[in-house]
CSV table of N, CA and C in Angstrom, one decimal:
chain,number,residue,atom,x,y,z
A,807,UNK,N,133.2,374.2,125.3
A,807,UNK,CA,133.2,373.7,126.7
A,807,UNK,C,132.2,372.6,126.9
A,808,UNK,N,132.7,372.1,127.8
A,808,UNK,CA,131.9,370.9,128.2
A,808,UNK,C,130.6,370.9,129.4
A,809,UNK,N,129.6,370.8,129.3
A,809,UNK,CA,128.4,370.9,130.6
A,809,UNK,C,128.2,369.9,131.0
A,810,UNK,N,127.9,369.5,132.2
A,810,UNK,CA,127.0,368.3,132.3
A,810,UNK,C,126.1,368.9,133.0
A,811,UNK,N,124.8,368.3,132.4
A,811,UNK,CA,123.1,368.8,132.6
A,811,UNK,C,122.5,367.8,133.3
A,812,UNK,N,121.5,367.9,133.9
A,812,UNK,CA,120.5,367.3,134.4
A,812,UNK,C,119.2,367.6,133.9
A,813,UNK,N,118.0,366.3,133.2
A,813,UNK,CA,116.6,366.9,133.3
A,813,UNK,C,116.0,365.9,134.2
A,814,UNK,N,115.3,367.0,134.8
A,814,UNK,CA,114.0,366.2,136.2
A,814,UNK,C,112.9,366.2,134.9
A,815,UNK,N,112.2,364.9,134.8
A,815,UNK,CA,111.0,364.5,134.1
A,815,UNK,C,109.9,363.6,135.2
A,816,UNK,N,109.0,364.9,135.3
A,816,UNK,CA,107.9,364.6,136.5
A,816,UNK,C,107.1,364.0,135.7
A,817,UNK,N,106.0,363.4,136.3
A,817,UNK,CA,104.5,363.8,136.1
A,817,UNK,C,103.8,364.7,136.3
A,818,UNK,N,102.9,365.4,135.6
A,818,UNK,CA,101.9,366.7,136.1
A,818,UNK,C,101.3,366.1,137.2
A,819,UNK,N,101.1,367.3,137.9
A,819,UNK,CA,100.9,367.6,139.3
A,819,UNK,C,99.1,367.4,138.9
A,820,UNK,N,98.7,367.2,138.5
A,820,UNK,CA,96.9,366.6,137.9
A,820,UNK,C,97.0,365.2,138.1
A,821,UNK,N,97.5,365.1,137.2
A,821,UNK,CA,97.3,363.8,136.8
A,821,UNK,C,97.6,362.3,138.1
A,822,UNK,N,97.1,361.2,138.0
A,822,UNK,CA,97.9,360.2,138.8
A,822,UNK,C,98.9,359.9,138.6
A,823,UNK,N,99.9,359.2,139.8
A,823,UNK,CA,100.8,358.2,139.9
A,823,UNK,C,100.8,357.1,140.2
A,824,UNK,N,100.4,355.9,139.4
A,824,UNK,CA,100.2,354.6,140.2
A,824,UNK,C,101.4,354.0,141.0
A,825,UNK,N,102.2,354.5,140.3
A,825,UNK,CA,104.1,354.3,140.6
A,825,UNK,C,104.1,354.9,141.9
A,826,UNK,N,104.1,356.2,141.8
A,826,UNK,CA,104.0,356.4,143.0
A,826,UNK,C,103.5,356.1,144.1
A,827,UNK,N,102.0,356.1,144.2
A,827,UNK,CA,100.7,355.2,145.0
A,827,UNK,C,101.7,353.9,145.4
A,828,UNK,N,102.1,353.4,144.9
A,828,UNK,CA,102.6,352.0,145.1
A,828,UNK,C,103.9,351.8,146.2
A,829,UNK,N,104.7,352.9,145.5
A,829,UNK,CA,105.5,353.2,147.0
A,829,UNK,C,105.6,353.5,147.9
A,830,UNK,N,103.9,354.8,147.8
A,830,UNK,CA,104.3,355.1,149.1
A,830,UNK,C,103.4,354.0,149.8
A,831,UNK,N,102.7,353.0,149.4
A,831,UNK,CA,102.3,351.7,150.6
A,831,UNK,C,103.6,351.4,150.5
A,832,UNK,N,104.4,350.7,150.0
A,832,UNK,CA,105.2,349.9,150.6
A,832,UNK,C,106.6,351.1,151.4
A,833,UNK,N,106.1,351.9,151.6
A,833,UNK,CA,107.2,352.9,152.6
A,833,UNK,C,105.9,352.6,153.8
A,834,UNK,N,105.0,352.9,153.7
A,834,UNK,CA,104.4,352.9,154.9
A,834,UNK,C,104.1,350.9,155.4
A,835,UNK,N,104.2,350.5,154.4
A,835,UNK,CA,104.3,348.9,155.5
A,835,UNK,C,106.1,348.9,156.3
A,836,UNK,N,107.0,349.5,155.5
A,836,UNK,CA,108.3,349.6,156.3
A,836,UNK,C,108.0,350.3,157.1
A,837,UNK,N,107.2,351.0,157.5
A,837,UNK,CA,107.4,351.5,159.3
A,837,UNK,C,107.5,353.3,158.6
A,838,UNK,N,107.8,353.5,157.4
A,838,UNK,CA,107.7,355.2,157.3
A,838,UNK,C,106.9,355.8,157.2
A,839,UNK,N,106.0,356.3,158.2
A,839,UNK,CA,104.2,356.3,158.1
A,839,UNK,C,104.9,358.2,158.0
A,840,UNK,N,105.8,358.6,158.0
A,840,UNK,CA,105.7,360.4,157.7
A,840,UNK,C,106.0,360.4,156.2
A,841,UNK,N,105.6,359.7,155.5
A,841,UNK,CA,106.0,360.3,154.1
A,841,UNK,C,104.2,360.2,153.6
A,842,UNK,N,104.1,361.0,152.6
A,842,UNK,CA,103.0,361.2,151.6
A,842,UNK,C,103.3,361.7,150.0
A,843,UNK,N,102.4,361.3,149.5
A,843,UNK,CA,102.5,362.7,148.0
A,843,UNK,C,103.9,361.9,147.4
A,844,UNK,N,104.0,360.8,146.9
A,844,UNK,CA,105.1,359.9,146.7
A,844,UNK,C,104.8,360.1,144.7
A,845,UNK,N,106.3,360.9,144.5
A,845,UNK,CA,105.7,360.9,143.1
A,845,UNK,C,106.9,360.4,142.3
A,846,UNK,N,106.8,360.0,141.3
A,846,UNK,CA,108.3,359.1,140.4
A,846,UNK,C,108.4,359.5,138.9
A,847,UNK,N,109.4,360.4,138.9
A,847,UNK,CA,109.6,360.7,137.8
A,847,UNK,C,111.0,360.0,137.0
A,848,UNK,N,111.9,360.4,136.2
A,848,UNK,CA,113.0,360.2,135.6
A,848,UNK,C,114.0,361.6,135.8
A,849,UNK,N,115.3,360.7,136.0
A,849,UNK,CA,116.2,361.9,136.3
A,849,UNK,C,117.4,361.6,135.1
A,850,UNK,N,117.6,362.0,133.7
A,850,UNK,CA,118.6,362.0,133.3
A,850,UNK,C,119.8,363.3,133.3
A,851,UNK,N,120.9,362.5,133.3
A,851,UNK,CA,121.8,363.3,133.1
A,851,UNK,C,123.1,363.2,131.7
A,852,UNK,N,123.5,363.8,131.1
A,852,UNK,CA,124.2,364.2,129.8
A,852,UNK,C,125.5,365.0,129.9
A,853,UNK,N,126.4,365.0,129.0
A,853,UNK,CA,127.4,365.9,129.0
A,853,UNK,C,127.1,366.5,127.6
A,854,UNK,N,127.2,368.0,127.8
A,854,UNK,CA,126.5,368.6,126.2
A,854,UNK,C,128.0,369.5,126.0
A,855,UNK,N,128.3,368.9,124.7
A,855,UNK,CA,129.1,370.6,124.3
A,855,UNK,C,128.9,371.5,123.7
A,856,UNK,N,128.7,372.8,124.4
A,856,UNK,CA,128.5,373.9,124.0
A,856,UNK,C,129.0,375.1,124.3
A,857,UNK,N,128.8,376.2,123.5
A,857,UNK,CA,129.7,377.5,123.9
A,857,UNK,C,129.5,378.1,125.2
A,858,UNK,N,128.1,378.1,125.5
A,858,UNK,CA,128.1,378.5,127.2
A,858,UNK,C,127.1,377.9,127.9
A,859,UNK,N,126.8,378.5,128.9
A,859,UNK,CA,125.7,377.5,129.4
A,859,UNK,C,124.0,377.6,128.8
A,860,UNK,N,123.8,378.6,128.3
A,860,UNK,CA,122.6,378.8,127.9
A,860,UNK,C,122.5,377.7,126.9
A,861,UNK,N,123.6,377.5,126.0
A,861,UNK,CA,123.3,376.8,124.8
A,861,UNK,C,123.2,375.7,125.2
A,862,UNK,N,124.5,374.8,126.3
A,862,UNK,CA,123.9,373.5,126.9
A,862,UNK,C,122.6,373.7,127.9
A,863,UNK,N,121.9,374.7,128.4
A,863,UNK,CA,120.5,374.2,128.8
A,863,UNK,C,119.3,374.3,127.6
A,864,UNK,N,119.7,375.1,126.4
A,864,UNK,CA,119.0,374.9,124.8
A,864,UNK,C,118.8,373.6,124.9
A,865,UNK,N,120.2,372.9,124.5
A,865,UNK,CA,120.5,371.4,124.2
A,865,UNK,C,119.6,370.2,125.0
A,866,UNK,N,119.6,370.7,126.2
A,866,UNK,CA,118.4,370.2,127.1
A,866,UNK,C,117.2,369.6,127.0
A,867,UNK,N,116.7,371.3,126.6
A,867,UNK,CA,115.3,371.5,126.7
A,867,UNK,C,114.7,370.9,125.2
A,868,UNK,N,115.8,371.0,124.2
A,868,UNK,CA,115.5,370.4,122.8
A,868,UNK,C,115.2,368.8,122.9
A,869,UNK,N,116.4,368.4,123.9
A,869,UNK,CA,116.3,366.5,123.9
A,869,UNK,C,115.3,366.4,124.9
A,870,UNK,N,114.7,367.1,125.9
A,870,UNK,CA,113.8,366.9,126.4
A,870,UNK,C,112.1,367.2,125.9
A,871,UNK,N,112.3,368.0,125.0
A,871,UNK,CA,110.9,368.0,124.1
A,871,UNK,C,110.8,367.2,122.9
A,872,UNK,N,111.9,366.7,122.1
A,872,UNK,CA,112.3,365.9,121.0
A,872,UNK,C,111.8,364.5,121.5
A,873,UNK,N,112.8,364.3,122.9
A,873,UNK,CA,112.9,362.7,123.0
A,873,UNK,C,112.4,362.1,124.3
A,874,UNK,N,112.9,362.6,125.5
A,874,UNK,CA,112.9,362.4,127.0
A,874,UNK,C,111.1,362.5,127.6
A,875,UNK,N,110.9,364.1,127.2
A,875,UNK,CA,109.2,364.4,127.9
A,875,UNK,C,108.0,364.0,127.2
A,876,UNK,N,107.4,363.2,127.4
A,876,UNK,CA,105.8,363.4,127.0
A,876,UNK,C,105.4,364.9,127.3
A,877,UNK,N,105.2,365.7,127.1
A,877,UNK,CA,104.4,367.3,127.3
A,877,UNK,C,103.2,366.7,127.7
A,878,UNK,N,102.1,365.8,127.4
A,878,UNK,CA,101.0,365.9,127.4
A,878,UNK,C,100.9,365.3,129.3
A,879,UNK,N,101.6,364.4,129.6
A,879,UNK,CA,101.1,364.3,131.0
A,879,UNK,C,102.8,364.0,131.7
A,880,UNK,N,103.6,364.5,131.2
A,880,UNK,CA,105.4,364.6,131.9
A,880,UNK,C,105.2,366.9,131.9
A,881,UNK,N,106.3,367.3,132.8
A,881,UNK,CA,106.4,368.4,132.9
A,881,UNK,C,108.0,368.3,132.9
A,882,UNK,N,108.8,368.7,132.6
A,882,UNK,CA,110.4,368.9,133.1
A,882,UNK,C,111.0,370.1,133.3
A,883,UNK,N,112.4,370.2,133.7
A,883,UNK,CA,113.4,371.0,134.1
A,883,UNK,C,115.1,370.7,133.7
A,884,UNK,N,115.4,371.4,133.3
A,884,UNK,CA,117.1,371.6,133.0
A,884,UNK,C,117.2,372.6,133.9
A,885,UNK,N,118.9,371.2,133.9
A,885,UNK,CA,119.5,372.4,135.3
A,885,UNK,C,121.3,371.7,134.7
A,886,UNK,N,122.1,373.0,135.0
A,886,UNK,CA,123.5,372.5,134.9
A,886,UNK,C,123.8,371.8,136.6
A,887,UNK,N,124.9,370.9,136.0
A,887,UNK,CA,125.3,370.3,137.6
A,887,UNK,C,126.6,371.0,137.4
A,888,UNK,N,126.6,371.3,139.0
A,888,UNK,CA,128.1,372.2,139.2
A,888,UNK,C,128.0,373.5,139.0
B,202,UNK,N,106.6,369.9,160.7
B,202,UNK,CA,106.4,370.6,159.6
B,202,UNK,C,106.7,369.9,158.7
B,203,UNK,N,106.2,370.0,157.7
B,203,UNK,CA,106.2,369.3,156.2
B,203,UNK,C,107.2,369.9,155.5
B,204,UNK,N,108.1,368.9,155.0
B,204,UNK,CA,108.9,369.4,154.3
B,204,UNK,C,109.0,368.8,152.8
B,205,UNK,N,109.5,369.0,151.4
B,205,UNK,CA,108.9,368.3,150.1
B,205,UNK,C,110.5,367.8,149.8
B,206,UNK,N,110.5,366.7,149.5
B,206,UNK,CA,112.4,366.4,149.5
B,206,UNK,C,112.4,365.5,148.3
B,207,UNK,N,113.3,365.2,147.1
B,207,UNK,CA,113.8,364.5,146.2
B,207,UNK,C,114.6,363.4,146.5
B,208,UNK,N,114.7,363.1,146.0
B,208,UNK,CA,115.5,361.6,146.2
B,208,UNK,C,116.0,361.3,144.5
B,209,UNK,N,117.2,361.2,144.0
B,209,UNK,CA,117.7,361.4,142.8
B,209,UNK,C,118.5,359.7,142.9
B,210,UNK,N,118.4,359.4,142.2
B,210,UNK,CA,118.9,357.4,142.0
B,210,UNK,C,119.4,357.6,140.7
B,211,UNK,N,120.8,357.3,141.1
B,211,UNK,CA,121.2,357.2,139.2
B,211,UNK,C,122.0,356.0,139.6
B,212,UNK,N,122.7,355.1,138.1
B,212,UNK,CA,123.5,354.0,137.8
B,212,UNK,C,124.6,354.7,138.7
B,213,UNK,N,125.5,353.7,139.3
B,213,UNK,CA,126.7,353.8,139.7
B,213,UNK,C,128.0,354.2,138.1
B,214,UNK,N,128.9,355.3,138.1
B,214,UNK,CA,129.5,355.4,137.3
B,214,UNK,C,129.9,354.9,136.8
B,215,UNK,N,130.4,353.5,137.6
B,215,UNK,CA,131.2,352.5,136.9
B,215,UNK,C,130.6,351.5,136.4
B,216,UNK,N,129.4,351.9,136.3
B,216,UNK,CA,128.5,350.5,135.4
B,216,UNK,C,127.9,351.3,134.2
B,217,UNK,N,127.6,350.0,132.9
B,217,UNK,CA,127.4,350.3,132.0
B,217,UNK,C,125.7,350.9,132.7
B,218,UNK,N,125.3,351.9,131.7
B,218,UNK,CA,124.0,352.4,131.3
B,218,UNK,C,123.0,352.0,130.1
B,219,UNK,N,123.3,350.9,129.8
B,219,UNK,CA,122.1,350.4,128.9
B,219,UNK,C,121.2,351.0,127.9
B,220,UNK,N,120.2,351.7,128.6
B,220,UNK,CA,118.9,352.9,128.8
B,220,UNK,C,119.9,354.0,128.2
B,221,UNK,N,120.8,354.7,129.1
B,221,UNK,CA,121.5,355.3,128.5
B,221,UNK,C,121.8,355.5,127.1
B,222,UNK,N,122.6,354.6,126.8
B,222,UNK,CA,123.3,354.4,125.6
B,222,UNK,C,122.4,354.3,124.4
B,223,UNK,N,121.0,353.8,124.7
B,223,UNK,CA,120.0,354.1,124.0
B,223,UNK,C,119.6,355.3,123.4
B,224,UNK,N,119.5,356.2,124.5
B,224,UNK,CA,118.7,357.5,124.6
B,224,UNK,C,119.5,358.0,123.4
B,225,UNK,N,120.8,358.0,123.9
B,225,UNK,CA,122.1,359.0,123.3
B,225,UNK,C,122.1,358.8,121.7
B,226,UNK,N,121.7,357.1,121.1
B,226,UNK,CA,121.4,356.8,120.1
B,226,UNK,C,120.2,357.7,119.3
B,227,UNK,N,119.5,357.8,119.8
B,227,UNK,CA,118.1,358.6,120.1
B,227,UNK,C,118.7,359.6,119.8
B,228,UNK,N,119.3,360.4,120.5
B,228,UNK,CA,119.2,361.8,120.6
B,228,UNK,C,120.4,362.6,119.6
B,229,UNK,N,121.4,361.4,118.6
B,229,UNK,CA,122.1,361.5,117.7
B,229,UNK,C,121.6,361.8,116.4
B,230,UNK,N,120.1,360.4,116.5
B,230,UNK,CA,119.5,360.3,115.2
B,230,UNK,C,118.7,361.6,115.0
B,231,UNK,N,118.5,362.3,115.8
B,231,UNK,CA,117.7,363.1,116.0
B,231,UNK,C,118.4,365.0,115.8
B,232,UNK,N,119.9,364.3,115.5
B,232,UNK,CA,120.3,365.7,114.9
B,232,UNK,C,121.4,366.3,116.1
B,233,UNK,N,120.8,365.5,117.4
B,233,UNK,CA,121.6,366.6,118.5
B,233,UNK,C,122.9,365.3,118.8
B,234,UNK,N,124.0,366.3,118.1
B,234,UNK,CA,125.1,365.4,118.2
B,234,UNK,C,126.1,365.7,119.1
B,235,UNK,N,125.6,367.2,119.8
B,235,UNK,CA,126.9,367.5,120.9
B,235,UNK,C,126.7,367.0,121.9
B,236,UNK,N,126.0,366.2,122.6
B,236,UNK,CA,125.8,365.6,123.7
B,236,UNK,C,126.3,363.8,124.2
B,237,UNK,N,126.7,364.0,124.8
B,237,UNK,CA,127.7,362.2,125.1
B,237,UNK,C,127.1,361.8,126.1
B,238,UNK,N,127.1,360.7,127.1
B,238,UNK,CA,127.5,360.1,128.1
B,238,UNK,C,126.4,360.5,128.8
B,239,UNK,N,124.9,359.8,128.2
B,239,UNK,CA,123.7,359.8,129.0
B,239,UNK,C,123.4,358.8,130.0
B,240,UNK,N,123.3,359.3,131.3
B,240,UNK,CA,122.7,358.3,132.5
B,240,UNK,C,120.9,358.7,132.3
B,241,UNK,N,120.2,357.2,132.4
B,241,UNK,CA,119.4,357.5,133.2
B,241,UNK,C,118.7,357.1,134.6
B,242,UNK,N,118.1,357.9,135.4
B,242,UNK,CA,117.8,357.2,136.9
B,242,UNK,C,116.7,357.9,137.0
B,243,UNK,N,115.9,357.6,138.4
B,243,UNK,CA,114.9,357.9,138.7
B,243,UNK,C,115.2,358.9,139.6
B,244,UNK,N,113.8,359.9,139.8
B,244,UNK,CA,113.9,361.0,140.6
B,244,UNK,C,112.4,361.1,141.5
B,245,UNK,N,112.4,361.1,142.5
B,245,UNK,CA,111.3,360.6,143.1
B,245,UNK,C,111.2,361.8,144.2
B,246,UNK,N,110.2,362.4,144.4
B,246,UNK,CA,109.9,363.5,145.1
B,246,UNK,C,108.5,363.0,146.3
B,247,UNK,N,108.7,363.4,147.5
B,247,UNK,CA,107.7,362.9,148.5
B,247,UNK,C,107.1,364.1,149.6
B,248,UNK,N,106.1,364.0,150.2
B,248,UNK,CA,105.8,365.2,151.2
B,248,UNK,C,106.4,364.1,152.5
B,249,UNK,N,107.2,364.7,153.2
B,249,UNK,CA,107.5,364.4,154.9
B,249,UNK,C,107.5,365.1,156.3
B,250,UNK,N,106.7,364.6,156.6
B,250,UNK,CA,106.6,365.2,158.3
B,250,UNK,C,107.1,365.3,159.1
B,251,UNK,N,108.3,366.1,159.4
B,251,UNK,CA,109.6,366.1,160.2
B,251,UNK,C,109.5,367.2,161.2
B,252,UNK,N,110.5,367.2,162.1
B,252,UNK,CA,110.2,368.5,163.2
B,252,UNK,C,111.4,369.4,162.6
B,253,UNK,N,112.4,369.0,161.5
B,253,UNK,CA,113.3,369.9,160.9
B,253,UNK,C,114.2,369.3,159.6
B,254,UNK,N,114.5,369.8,159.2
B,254,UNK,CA,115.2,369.9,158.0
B,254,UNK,C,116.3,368.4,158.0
B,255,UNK,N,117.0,368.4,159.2
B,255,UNK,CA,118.0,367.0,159.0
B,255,UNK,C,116.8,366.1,159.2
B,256,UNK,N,115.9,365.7,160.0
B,256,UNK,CA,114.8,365.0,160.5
B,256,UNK,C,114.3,364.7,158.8
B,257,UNK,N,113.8,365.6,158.3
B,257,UNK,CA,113.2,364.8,157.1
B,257,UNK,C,114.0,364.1,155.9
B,258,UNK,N,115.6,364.7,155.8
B,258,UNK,CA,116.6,363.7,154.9
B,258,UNK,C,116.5,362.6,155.7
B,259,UNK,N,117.0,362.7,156.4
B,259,UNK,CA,117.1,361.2,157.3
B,259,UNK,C,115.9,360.4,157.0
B,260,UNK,N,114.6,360.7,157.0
B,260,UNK,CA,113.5,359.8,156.1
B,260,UNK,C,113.8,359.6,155.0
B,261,UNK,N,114.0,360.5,154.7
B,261,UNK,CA,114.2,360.5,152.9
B,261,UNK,C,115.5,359.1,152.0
B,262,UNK,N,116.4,359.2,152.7
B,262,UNK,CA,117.5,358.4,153.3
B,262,UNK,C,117.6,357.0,153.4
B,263,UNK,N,116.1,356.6,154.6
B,263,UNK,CA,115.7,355.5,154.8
B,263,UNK,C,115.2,355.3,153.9
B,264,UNK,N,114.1,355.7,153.3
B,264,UNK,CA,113.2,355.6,152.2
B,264,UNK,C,113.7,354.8,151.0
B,265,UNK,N,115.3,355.6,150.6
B,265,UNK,CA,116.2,355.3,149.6
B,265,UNK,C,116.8,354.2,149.4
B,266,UNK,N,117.3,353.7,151.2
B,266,UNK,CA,118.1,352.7,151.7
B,266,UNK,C,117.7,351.3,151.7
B,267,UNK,N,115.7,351.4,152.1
B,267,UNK,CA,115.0,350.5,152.5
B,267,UNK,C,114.2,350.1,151.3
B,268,UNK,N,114.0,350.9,150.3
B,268,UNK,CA,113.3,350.5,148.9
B,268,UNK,C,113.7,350.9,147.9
B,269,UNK,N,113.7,352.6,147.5
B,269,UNK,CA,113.9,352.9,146.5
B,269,UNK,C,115.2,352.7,145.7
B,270,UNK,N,116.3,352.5,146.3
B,270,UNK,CA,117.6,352.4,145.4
B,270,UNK,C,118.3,350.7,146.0
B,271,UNK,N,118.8,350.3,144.9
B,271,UNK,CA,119.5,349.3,145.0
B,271,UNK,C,120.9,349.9,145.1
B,272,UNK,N,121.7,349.2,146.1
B,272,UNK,CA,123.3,349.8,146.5
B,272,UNK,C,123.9,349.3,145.9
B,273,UNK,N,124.3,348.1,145.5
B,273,UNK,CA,125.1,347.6,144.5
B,273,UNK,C,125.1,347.8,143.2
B,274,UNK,N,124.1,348.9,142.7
B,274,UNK,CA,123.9,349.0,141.4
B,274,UNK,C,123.3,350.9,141.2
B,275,UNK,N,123.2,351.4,141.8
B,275,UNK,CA,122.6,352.6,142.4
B,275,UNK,C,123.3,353.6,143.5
B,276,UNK,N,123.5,354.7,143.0
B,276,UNK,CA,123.7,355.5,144.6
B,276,UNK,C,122.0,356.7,144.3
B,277,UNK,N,122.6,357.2,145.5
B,277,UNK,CA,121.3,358.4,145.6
B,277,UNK,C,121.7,359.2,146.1
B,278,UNK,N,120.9,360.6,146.0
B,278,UNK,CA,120.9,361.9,147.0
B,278,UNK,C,119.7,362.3,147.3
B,279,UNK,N,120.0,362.9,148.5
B,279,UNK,CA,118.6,363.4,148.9
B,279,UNK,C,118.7,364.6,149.4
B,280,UNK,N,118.0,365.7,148.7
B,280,UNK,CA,117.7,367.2,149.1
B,280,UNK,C,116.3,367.4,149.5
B,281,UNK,N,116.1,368.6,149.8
B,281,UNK,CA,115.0,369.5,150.3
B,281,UNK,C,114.4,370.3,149.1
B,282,UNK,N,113.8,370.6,148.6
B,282,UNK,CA,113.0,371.1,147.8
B,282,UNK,C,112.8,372.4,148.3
B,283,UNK,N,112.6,373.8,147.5
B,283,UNK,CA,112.4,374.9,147.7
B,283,UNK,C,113.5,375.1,149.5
């Protein structure tokens, strides 16, 4: 069967975001002064074939520790969509 | 009340993925060959000060509308966290 997955690739919650820092000035020169804590990560998504769902969120977790996450200052999550 | 909301920006379907098509290269060479049709986009999480739950998408929304996603090349969603 066919999955399609999603991985959320944050930054650790320690560490900075200059990326983020950056946006949230420019949300607050647009007039959005209720946002804070502006953080930017990467959101990929994949179609994995596999026998069930465990195996496409295996599939995941492998391209996301293989290829997608830095571990040392990225954190991630697999998730099926749908 | 503070609410923590995502904002998820991927390629429009009908445009090539670039980045994508890379990754997937990547992630072939690398042994994992059940997986096809990689998007990648950004995922961007923020704290908002809203008096309720539609109140802070609706930031979230503008946020997307006014900087973070490009519409002719980008769609987005925006959820609530926890």
């Amino acid at each position: 069967m066919t999955y399609t997955i999603a991985i959320n690739v944050m930054p650790l919650k320690d560490l900075l975001d200059p990326q983020g820092k950056a946006v949230l000035g420019g949300l607050h020169n647009l007039g959005l002064n209720n946002v804070q804590d502006v953080r930017i990560g990467k959101r990929i998504t994949m179609l994995v074939e596999a026998d069930n769902e465990g195996a496409a969120l295996q599939a995941g977790e492998e391209a996301a520790k293989k290829l997608l996450a830095n571990q040392v200052m990225e954190q991630f999550e697999v998730s099926i969509l749908q």
